[in-house]
């Protein structure tokens, strides 16, 4: 009986029975490293470069770099995007637009999905290692809203959360770590779920060059001066938005069907 109680307490604390619990400092180390890197990034003013005006001012230099060495530029983009996601820097949508601008719709989408999935997985693993059990016990009613969905169908629920921007991207990176979602499920749902939004922003970036060129013709020198008025939002067509909404609704179908079957079985 005592052994059973001990096993239960250990399991509730987030450590599998039969395994010694790691020291607190070791469990918190991955998250501490990410937080330290985040603080260093903000202190260095990294976010000052994540603006549309900065991209427009340097668009010629950026495109020249890609033309001169595509592989090195793609590797730099992958690294920058993954770090931005892992450190929860704002401006991921803008970086996605830049990816479309520099690499085109197809390559830009592929690079962004790989980088965003990798960065999200890093913070997922850090949160699960450092705070998974503690946060789940203390999150209370708020956590239960996520727990119910993940227990019904972790893949479909996470896919839905990725498709529909109901919560901040960084929160969806961390939340599954509290509910024993497997890494494989997390990676697959994340990669698939961010595709529609990535395509949308990448297509916007793919058309950004035309908008800059049009502004340059109307107002020569505006790009270098940072006075070009580029309405990126105009490239988000109703059809594109409707497609994303439809995909989001489809992601919930497995969850709805499972609950419907459970209700029928209960009655």
Coordinates of C-alpha atoms in Angstrom, one line a residue:
X1 CA 0.0 0.0 0.0
X2 CA 2.8 2.4 0.9
X3 CA 4.6 1.6 -2.3
X4 CA 1.4 2.3 -4.3
X5 CA 0.9 5.6 -2.6
X6 CA 4.5 6.6 -3.3
X7 CA 4.2 5.6 -6.9
X8 CA 1.0 7.7 -7.3
X9 CA 2.6 10.7 -5.7
X10 CA 5.7 10.4 -7.9
X11 CA 3.6 10.1 -11.0
X12 CA 1.5 13.1 -10.1
X13 CA 4.6 15.1 -9.6
X14 CA 5.5 14.4 -13.3
X15 CA 8.3 11.8 -12.7
X16 CA 7.7 8.2 -13.9
X17 CA 7.6 5.6 -11.2
X18 CA 11.0 4.0 -10.6
X19 CA 13.0 7.0 -11.8
X20 CA 14.8 9.5 -9.5
X21 CA 13.5 13.0 -9.9
X22 CA 16.1 15.4 -11.5
X23 CA 17.3 18.3 -9.4
X24 CA 15.2 21.5 -9.8
X25 CA 18.1 23.4 -11.3
X26 CA 18.7 20.8 -14.0
X27 CA 15.0 20.6 -14.9
X28 CA 14.8 24.4 -15.2
X29 CA 18.0 24.8 -17.2
X30 CA 16.5 24.5 -20.7
X31 CA 13.9 27.1 -20.0
X32 CA 16.5 29.3 -18.2
X33 CA 18.7 29.2 -21.3
X34 CA 15.8 30.3 -23.6
X35 CA 14.8 33.1 -21.2
X36 CA 18.4 34.3 -21.0
X37 CA 18.7 34.3 -24.8
X38 CA 15.4 36.1 -25.1
X39 CA 16.6 38.9 -22.7
X40 CA 19.9 39.2 -24.6
X41 CA 18.0 39.5 -27.9
X42 CA 15.8 42.3 -26.6
X43 CA 18.7 44.0 -25.1
X44 CA 20.6 43.9 -28.4
X45 CA 17.7 45.5 -30.2
X46 CA 17.0 42.5 -32.4
X47 CA 13.3 43.3 -32.6
X48 CA 14.1 46.8 -34.1
X49 CA 15.0 45.0 -37.3
X50 CA 11.7 43.1 -37.5
X51 CA 9.7 45.8 -39.2
X52 CA 8.2 46.2 -42.6
X53 CA 10.0 49.6 -43.1
X54 CA 13.4 47.9 -42.4
X55 CA 12.6 45.2 -45.0
X56 CA 11.6 47.8 -47.6
X57 CA 14.7 49.9 -47.0
X58 CA 17.0 46.9 -47.5
X59 CA 15.0 44.9 -50.0
X60 CA 17.6 45.3 -52.8
X61 CA 20.5 44.1 -50.5
X62 CA 18.5 41.2 -49.3
X63 CA 17.5 40.0 -52.7
X64 CA 21.1 40.4 -53.9
X65 CA 22.3 38.2 -51.0
X66 CA 19.9 35.5 -52.0
X67 CA 20.9 35.8 -55.7
X68 CA 24.6 35.5 -54.8
X69 CA 24.3 32.6 -52.4
X70 CA 20.9 30.9 -52.2
X71 CA 21.9 28.1 -49.9
X72 CA 23.6 30.3 -47.3
X73 CA 20.7 32.7 -47.4
X74 CA 18.2 29.9 -46.9
X75 CA 20.2 28.5 -44.0
X76 CA 20.4 32.0 -42.4
X77 CA 16.6 32.4 -42.8
X78 CA 16.0 28.9 -41.3
X79 CA 18.2 29.8 -38.3
X80 CA 16.7 33.2 -37.8
X81 CA 13.1 32.0 -38.0
X82 CA 13.7 29.0 -35.7
X83 CA 15.4 31.2 -33.1
X84 CA 12.6 33.9 -33.3
X85 CA 10.0 31.2 -32.6
X86 CA 11.9 29.4 -29.9
X87 CA 12.5 32.7 -28.1
X88 CA 8.9 33.9 -28.7
X89 CA 10.0 37.1 -30.4
X90 CA 7.1 39.0 -32.0
X91 CA 7.1 39.4 -35.8
X92 CA 6.9 35.8 -37.0
X93 CA 4.3 36.8 -39.5
X94 CA 6.6 39.5 -40.9
X95 CA 9.5 37.1 -41.2
X96 CA 7.1 34.7 -43.1
X97 CA 6.3 37.6 -45.5
X98 CA 10.1 38.2 -45.9
X99 CA 10.5 34.5 -46.7
X100 CA 8.0 34.8 -49.5
X101 CA 9.6 38.0 -50.8
X102 CA 13.1 36.5 -50.9
X103 CA 12.5 32.8 -51.8
X104 CA 9.1 32.8 -53.6
X105 CA 5.9 31.1 -52.6
X106 CA 6.9 27.4 -52.8
X107 CA 10.5 27.6 -51.3
X108 CA 9.4 30.3 -48.8
X109 CA 6.6 28.1 -47.5
X110 CA 8.7 25.0 -47.2
X111 CA 11.5 26.9 -45.4
X112 CA 9.1 28.6 -43.0
X113 CA 7.3 25.4 -42.1
X114 CA 10.5 23.6 -41.3
X115 CA 11.9 26.5 -39.3
X116 CA 8.7 27.3 -37.4
X117 CA 8.2 23.6 -36.5
X118 CA 11.7 23.2 -35.3
X119 CA 11.6 26.4 -33.2
X120 CA 8.2 25.5 -31.7
X121 CA 9.5 22.0 -30.8
X122 CA 12.5 23.5 -29.0
X123 CA 10.2 25.6 -26.7
X124 CA 7.8 22.6 -26.3
X125 CA 10.6 20.3 -25.1
X126 CA 12.0 23.0 -22.8
X127 CA 8.6 23.7 -21.2
X128 CA 7.9 20.0 -20.8
X129 CA 11.3 19.3 -19.2
X130 CA 11.2 22.4 -16.9
X131 CA 7.7 23.1 -15.9
X132 CA 5.3 20.5 -17.3
X133 CA 4.0 18.9 -14.2
X134 CA 4.2 22.1 -12.0
X135 CA 2.2 24.2 -14.5
X136 CA -0.4 21.6 -15.1
X137 CA -1.2 21.3 -11.4
X138 CA -1.3 25.1 -10.9
X139 CA -3.1 26.2 -14.0
X140 CA -6.4 25.1 -12.7
X141 CA -9.6 25.8 -14.6
X142 CA -7.8 27.4 -17.5
X143 CA -5.7 24.3 -18.1
X144 CA -8.8 22.1 -18.0
X145 CA -10.1 23.8 -21.2
X146 CA -7.0 22.5 -23.0
X147 CA -6.9 19.2 -21.2
X148 CA -10.3 18.2 -22.4
X149 CA -9.4 18.8 -26.0
X150 CA -6.0 17.1 -25.9
X151 CA -7.5 14.0 -24.1
X152 CA -10.2 13.6 -26.8
X153 CA -7.9 13.7 -29.8
X154 CA -4.5 15.4 -29.3
X155 CA -3.6 15.6 -32.9
X156 CA -6.9 17.1 -34.2
X157 CA -7.2 19.5 -31.2
X158 CA -3.7 20.8 -31.7
X159 CA -4.2 21.0 -35.4
X160 CA -7.3 23.1 -34.8
X161 CA -5.5 25.4 -32.4
X162 CA -2.7 25.9 -35.0
X163 CA -5.2 26.6 -37.8
X164 CA -7.3 29.1 -35.9
X165 CA -5.5 31.9 -34.1
X166 CA -7.6 31.8 -30.9
X167 CA -4.5 32.0 -28.7
X168 CA -1.0 33.4 -29.1
X169 CA 1.4 31.2 -31.1
X170 CA 3.8 31.0 -28.1
X171 CA 1.0 29.7 -25.8
X172 CA 0.1 26.9 -28.2
X173 CA 3.8 26.0 -28.3
X174 CA 3.8 25.5 -24.5
X175 CA 0.3 24.2 -23.7
X176 CA 0.7 20.7 -25.1
X177 CA 3.8 20.2 -22.9
X178 CA 1.5 20.2 -19.9
X179 CA -0.7 17.4 -21.1
X180 CA 1.6 14.6 -22.1
X181 CA 1.3 15.2 -25.8
X182 CA 3.9 13.1 -27.6
X183 CA 6.6 14.8 -29.5
X184 CA 5.7 13.1 -32.8
X185 CA 2.1 14.2 -32.5
X186 CA 3.2 17.7 -31.6
X187 CA 5.6 18.0 -34.6
X188 CA 3.1 16.5 -37.1
X189 CA 0.1 18.7 -36.0
X190 CA 2.3 21.8 -35.8
X191 CA 3.8 21.3 -39.3
X192 CA 0.5 20.6 -40.9
X193 CA -1.5 23.2 -38.9
X194 CA 0.8 26.1 -39.8
X195 CA 0.8 25.4 -43.5
X196 CA -2.4 27.4 -44.5
X197 CA -1.3 30.5 -42.6
X198 CA 2.2 30.2 -43.9
X199 CA 1.0 30.0 -47.5
X200 CA -1.1 33.1 -46.9
X201 CA 1.7 35.2 -45.6
X202 CA 4.2 33.8 -48.0
X203 CA 2.0 34.7 -51.0
X204 CA 1.8 38.2 -49.5
X205 CA 5.5 38.3 -49.4
X206 CA 5.7 37.0 -53.0
X207 CA 3.7 40.0 -54.1
X208 CA 5.6 42.5 -51.9
X209 CA 8.2 43.2 -54.6
X210 CA 5.5 44.4 -57.0
X211 CA 4.1 46.7 -54.4
X212 CA 7.5 48.2 -53.6
X213 CA 8.2 48.6 -57.4
X214 CA 4.8 50.4 -57.8
X215 CA 5.6 52.7 -54.9
X216 CA 9.0 53.4 -56.3
X217 CA 7.5 54.4 -59.7
X218 CA 5.0 56.7 -58.0
X219 CA 7.5 58.1 -55.5
X220 CA 11.1 57.5 -56.6
X221 CA 13.5 56.9 -53.7
X222 CA 10.7 56.2 -51.2
X223 CA 12.1 52.7 -50.4
X224 CA 15.5 54.0 -49.3
X225 CA 13.9 56.9 -47.4
X226 CA 11.4 54.6 -45.7
X227 CA 8.4 56.6 -46.9
X228 CA 6.8 53.9 -49.2
X229 CA 3.2 53.3 -48.2
X230 CA 2.8 49.6 -48.8
X231 CA -0.6 48.2 -47.9
X232 CA 0.3 44.5 -47.3
X233 CA -3.2 43.8 -46.0
X234 CA -4.7 44.4 -49.4
X235 CA -3.1 41.1 -50.6
X236 CA -5.2 39.1 -48.2
X237 CA -8.1 38.2 -50.5
X238 CA -11.5 37.0 -49.2
X239 CA -11.0 33.6 -50.9
X240 CA -7.7 33.1 -49.1
X241 CA -9.2 33.8 -45.8
X242 CA -12.3 31.6 -46.5
X243 CA -9.9 28.7 -47.4
X244 CA -8.1 29.0 -44.0
X245 CA -11.5 29.1 -42.1
X246 CA -12.7 26.0 -44.0
X247 CA -9.5 24.1 -43.2
X248 CA -9.8 25.1 -39.5
X249 CA -13.4 23.7 -39.4
X250 CA -12.3 20.5 -41.0
X251 CA -9.6 20.0 -38.3
X252 CA -12.4 19.7 -35.7
X253 CA -14.3 17.0 -37.5
X254 CA -12.5 14.0 -35.8
X255 CA -13.1 15.5 -32.3
X256 CA -16.8 16.2 -33.1
X257 CA -17.4 12.7 -34.5
X258 CA -15.7 11.1 -31.5
X259 CA -17.8 13.0 -29.0
X260 CA -21.0 12.2 -31.0
X261 CA -20.2 8.5 -30.9
X262 CA -19.5 8.6 -27.2
X263 CA -22.8 10.4 -26.6
X264 CA -24.6 7.7 -28.7
X265 CA -22.9 4.9 -26.8
X266 CA -23.8 6.5 -23.4
X267 CA -27.5 6.8 -24.4

